[in-house]
PDB file of C-alpha atoms in Angstrom:
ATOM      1  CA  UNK A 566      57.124 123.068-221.543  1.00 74.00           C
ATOM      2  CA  UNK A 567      58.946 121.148-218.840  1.00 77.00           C
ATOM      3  CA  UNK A 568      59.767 118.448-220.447  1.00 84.00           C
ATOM      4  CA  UNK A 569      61.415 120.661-223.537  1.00 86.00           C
ATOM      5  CA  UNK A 570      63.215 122.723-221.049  1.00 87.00           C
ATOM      6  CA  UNK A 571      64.384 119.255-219.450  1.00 86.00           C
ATOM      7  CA  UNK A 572      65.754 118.032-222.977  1.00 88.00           C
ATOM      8  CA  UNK A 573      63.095 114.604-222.708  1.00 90.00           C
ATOM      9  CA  UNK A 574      60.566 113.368-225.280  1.00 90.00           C
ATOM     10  CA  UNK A 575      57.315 113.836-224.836  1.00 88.00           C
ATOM     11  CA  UNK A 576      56.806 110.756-223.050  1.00 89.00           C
ATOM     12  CA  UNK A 577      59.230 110.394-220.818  1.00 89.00           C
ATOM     13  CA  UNK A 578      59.159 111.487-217.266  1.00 90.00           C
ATOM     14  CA  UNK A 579      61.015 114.436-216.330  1.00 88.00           C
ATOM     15  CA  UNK A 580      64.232 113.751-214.223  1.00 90.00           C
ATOM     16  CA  UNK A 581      64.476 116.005-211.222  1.00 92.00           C
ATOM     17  CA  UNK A 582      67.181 118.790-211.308  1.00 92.00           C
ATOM     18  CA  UNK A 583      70.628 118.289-209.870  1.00 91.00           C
ATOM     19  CA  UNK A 584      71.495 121.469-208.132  1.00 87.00           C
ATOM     20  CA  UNK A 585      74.110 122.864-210.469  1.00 91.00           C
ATOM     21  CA  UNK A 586      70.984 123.612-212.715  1.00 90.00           C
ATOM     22  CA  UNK A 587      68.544 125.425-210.423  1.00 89.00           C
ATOM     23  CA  UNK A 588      69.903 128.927-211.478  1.00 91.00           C
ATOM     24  CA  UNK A 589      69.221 128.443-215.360  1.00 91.00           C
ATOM     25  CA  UNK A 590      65.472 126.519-214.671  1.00 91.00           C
ATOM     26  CA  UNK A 591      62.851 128.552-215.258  1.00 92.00           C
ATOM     27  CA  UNK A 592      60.347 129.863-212.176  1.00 92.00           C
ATOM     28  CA  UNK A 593      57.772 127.333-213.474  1.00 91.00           C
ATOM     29  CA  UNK A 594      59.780 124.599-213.605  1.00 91.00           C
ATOM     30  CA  UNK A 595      61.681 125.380-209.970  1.00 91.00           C
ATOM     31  CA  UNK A 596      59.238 125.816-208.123  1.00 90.00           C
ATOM     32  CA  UNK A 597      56.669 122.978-209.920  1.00 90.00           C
ATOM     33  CA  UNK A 598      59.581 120.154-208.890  1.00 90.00           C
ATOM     34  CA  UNK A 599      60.162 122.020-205.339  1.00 88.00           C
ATOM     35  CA  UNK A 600      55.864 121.900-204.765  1.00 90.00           C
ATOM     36  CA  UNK A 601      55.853 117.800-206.563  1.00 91.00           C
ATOM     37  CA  UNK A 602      58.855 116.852-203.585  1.00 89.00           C
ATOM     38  CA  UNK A 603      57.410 118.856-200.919  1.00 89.00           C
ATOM     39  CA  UNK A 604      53.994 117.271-201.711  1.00 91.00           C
ATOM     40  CA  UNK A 605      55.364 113.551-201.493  1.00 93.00           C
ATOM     41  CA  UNK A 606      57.255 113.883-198.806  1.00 90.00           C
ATOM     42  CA  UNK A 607      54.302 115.358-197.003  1.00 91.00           C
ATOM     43  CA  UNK A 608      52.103 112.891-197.992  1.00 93.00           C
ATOM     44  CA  UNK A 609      54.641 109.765-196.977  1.00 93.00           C
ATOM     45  CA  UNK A 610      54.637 111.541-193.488  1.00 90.00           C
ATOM     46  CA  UNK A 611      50.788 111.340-193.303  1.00 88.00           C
ATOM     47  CA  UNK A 612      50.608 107.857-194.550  1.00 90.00           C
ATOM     48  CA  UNK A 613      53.027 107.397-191.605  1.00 86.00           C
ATOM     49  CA  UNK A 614      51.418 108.851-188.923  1.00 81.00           C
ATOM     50  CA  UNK A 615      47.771 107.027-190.002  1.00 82.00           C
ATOM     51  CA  UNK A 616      49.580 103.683-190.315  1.00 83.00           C
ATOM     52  CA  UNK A 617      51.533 104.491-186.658  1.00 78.00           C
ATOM     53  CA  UNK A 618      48.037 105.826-184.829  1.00 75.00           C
ATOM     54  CA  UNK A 619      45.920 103.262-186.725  1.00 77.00           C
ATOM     55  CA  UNK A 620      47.249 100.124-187.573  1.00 76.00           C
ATOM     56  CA  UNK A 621      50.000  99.568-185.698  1.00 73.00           C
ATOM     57  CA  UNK A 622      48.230 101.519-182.356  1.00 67.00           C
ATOM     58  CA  UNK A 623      50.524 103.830-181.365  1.00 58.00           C
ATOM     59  CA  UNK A 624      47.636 105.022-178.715  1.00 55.00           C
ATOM     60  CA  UNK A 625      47.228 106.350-175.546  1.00 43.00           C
ATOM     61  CA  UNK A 626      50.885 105.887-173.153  1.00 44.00           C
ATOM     62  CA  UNK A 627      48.776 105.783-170.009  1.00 46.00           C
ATOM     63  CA  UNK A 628      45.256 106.423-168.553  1.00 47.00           C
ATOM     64  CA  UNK A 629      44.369 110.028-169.256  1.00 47.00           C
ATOM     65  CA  UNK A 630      45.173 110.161-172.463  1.00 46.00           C
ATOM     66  CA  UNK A 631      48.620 111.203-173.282  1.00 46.00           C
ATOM     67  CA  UNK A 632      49.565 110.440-176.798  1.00 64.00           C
ATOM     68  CA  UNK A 633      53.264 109.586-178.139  1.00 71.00           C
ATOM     69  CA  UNK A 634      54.723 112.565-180.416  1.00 75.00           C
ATOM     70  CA  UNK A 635      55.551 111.360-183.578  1.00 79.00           C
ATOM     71  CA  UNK A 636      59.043 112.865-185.318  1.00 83.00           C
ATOM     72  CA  UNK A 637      58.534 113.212-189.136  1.00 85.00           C
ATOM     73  CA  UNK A 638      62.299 113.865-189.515  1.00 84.00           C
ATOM     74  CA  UNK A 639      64.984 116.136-188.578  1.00 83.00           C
ATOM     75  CA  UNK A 640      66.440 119.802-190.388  1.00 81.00           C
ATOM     76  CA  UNK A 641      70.033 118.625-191.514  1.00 75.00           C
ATOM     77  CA  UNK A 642      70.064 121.736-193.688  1.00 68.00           C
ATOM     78  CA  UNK A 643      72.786 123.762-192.789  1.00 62.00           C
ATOM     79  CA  UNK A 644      73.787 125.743-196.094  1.00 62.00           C
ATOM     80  CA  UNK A 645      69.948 125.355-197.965  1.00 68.00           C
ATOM     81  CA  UNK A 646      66.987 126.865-197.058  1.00 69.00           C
ATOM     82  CA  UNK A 647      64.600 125.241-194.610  1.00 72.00           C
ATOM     83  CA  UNK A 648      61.185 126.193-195.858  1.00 77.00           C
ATOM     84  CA  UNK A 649      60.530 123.113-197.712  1.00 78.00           C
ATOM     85  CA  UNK A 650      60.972 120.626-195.120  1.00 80.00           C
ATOM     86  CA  UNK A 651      59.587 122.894-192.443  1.00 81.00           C
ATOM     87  CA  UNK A 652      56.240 122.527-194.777  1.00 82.00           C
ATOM     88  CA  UNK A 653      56.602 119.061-195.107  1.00 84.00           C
ATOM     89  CA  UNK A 654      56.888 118.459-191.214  1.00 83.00           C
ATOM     90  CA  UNK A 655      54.397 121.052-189.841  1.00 83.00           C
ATOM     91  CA  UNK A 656      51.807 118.445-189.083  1.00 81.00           C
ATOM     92  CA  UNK A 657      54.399 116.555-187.060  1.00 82.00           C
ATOM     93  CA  UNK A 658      53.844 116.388-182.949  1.00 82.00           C
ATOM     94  CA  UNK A 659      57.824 117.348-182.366  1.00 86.00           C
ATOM     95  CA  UNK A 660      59.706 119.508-184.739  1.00 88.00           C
ATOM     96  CA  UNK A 661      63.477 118.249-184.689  1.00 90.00           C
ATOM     97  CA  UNK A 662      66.817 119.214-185.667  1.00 89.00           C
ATOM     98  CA  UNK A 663      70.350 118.354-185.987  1.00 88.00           C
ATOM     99  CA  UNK A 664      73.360 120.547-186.320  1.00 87.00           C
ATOM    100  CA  UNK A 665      77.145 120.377-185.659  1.00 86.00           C
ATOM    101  CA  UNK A 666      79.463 123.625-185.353  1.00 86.00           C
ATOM    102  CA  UNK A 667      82.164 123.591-187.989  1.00 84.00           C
ATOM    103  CA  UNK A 668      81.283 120.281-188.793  1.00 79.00           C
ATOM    104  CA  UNK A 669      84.844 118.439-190.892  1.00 77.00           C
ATOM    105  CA  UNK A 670      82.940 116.632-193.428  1.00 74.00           C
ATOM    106  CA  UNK A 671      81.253 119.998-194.355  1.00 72.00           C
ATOM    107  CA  UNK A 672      82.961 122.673-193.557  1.00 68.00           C
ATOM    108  CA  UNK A 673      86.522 121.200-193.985  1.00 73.00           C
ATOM    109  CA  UNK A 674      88.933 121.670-190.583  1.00 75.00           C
ATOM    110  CA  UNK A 675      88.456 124.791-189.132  1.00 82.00           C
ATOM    111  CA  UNK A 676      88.485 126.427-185.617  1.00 87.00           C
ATOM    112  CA  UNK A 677      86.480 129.317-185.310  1.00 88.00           C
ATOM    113  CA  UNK A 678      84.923 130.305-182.276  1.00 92.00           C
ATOM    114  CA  UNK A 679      81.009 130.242-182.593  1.00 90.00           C
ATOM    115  CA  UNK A 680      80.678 133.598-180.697  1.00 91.00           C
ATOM    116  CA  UNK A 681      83.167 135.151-183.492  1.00 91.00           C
ATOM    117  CA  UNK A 682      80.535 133.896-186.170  1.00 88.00           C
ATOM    118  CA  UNK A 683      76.829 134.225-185.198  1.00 88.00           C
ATOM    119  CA  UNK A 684      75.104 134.849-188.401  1.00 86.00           C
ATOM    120  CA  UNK A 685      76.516 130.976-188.971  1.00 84.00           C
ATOM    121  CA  UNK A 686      76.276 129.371-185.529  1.00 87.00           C
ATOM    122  CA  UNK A 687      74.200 126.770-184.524  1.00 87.00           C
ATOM    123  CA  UNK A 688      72.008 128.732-182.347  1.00 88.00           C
ATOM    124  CA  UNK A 689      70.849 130.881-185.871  1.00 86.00           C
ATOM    125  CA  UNK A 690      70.644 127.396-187.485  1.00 85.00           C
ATOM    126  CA  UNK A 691      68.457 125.696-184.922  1.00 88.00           C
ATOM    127  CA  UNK A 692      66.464 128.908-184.663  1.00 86.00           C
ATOM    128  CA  UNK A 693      64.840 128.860-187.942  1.00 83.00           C
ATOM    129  CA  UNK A 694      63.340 125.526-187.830  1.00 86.00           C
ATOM    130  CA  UNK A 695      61.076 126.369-184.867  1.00 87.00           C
ATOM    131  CA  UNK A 696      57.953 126.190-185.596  1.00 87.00           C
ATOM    132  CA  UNK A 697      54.789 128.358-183.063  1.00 87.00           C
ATOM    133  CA  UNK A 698      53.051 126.155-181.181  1.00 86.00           C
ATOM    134  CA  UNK A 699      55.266 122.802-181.965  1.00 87.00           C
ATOM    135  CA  UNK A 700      57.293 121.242-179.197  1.00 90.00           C
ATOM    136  CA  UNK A 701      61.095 121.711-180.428  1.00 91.00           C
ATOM    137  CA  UNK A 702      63.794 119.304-180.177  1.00 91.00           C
ATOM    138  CA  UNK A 703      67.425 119.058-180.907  1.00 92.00           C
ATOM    139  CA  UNK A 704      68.185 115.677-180.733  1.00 89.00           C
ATOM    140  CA  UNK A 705      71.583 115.648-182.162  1.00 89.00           C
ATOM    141  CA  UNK A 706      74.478 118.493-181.447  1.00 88.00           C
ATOM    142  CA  UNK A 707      77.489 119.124-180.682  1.00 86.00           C
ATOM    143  CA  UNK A 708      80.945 120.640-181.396  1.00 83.00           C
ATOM    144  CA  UNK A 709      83.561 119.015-183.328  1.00 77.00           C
ATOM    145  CA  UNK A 710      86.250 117.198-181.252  1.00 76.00           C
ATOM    146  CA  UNK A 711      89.169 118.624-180.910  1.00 79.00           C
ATOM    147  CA  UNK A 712      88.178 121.633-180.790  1.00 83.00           C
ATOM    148  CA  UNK A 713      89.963 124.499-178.960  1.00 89.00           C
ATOM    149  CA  UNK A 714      86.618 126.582-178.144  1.00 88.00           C
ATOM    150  CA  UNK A 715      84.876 123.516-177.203  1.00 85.00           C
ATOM    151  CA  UNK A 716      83.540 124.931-174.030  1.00 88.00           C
ATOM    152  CA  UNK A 717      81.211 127.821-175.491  1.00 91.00           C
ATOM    153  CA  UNK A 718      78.919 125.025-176.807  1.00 89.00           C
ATOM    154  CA  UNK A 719      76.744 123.828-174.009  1.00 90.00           C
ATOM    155  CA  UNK A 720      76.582 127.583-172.266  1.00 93.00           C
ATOM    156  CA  UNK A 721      75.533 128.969-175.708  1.00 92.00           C
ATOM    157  CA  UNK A 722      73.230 126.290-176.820  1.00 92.00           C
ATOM    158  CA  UNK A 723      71.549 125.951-173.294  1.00 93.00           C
ATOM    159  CA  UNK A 724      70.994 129.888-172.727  1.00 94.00           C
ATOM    160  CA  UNK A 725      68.956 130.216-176.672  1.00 92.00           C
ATOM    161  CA  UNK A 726      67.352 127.103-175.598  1.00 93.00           C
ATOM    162  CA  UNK A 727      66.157 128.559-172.501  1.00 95.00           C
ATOM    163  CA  UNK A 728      65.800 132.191-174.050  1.00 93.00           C
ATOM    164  CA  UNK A 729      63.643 130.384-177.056  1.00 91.00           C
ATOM    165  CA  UNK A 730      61.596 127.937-174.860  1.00 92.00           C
ATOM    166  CA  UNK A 731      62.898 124.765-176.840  1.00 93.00           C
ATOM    167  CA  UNK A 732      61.691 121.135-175.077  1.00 93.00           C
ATOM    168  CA  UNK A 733      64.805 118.933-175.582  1.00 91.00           C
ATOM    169  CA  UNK A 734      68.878 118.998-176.308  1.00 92.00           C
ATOM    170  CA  UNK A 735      70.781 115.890-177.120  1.00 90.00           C
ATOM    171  CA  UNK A 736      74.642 116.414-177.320  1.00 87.00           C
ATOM    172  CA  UNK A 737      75.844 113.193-179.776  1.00 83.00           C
ATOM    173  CA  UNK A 738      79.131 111.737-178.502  1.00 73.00           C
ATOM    174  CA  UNK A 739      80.972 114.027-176.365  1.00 59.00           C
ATOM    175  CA  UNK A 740      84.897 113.017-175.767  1.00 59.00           C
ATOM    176  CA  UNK A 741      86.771 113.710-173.188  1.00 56.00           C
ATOM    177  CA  UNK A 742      90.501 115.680-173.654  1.00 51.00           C
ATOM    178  CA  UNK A 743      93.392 113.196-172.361  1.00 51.00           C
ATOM    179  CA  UNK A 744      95.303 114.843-169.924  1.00 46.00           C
TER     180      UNK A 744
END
């Protein structure tokens, strides 16, 4: 059935879907490719972590036992849902995230303040990727540069952080105004 509704002999593999055709794909085949990407990805993560922990020895850090925390990958998803890669990366030791307000290269030049749109800010971005029980970092953020509301970033981001019990925030490359 997939490979009719995929317009490919018999024998030939099925090509995944570009995104312009989830909306016409049928439930089966949607959510068959979604499982078949979720479930490589998942397993390339635990092939990882035994080849880290096993072969290469990524062991104790000191005497009593402290193990390093192993980052599968980070949530870059700002306009798609989550839920995939959060099941791909729930076996992770750290659960990481990037995001950028209003970044240019995706949201085109804009200067909104963040407090003027919360059901898109960063802090409702970041919030959905944390996972119960999984340390939580953000280890790339920030604001675009220039930016005239610039200065809501670190007060906003720090108080959810605290308010949400995340472990880490890395700003990426903050630039300093002339003048």
């Amino acid at each position: 059935m997939m490979r009719k509704e995929a317009g490919v002999a018999a024998d030939a593999p099925v090509p995944l879907m570009r995104r312009q055709q989830f909306e016409a794909a049928s439930k089966l085949r949607f959510y068959s490719e979604a499982q078949f990407l979720t479930d490589v990805e998942r397993g390339f993560f635990t092939d990882m972590h035994a080849f880290l922990r096993d072969e290469i020895g990524v062991k104790a850090l000191d005497e009593i036992g402290v193990k390093a925390l192993i980052v599968d990958t980070a949530d870059h998803s700002y306009f798609i849902p989550g839920q995939p890669l959060l099941r791909s990366t729930q076996h992770a030791g750290v659960v990481d995230a990037h995001v950028y307000w209003e970044h240019p290269a995706i949201f085109g030049r804009r200067n909104t303040p963040m407090v003027y749109d919360p059901e898109n800010s960063i802090v409702q971005r970041l919030s959905r990727t944390v996972m119960v029980g999984k340390p939580f970092a953000v280890s790339e953020a920030n604001e675009r540069f220039p930016h005239e509301y610039d200065a809501e970033f670190i007060p906003i981001l720090a108080s959810y952080a605290a308010l949400q019990d995340w472990n880490d925030i890395f700003t990426f490359e903050t630039k300093k105004r002339d003048g």
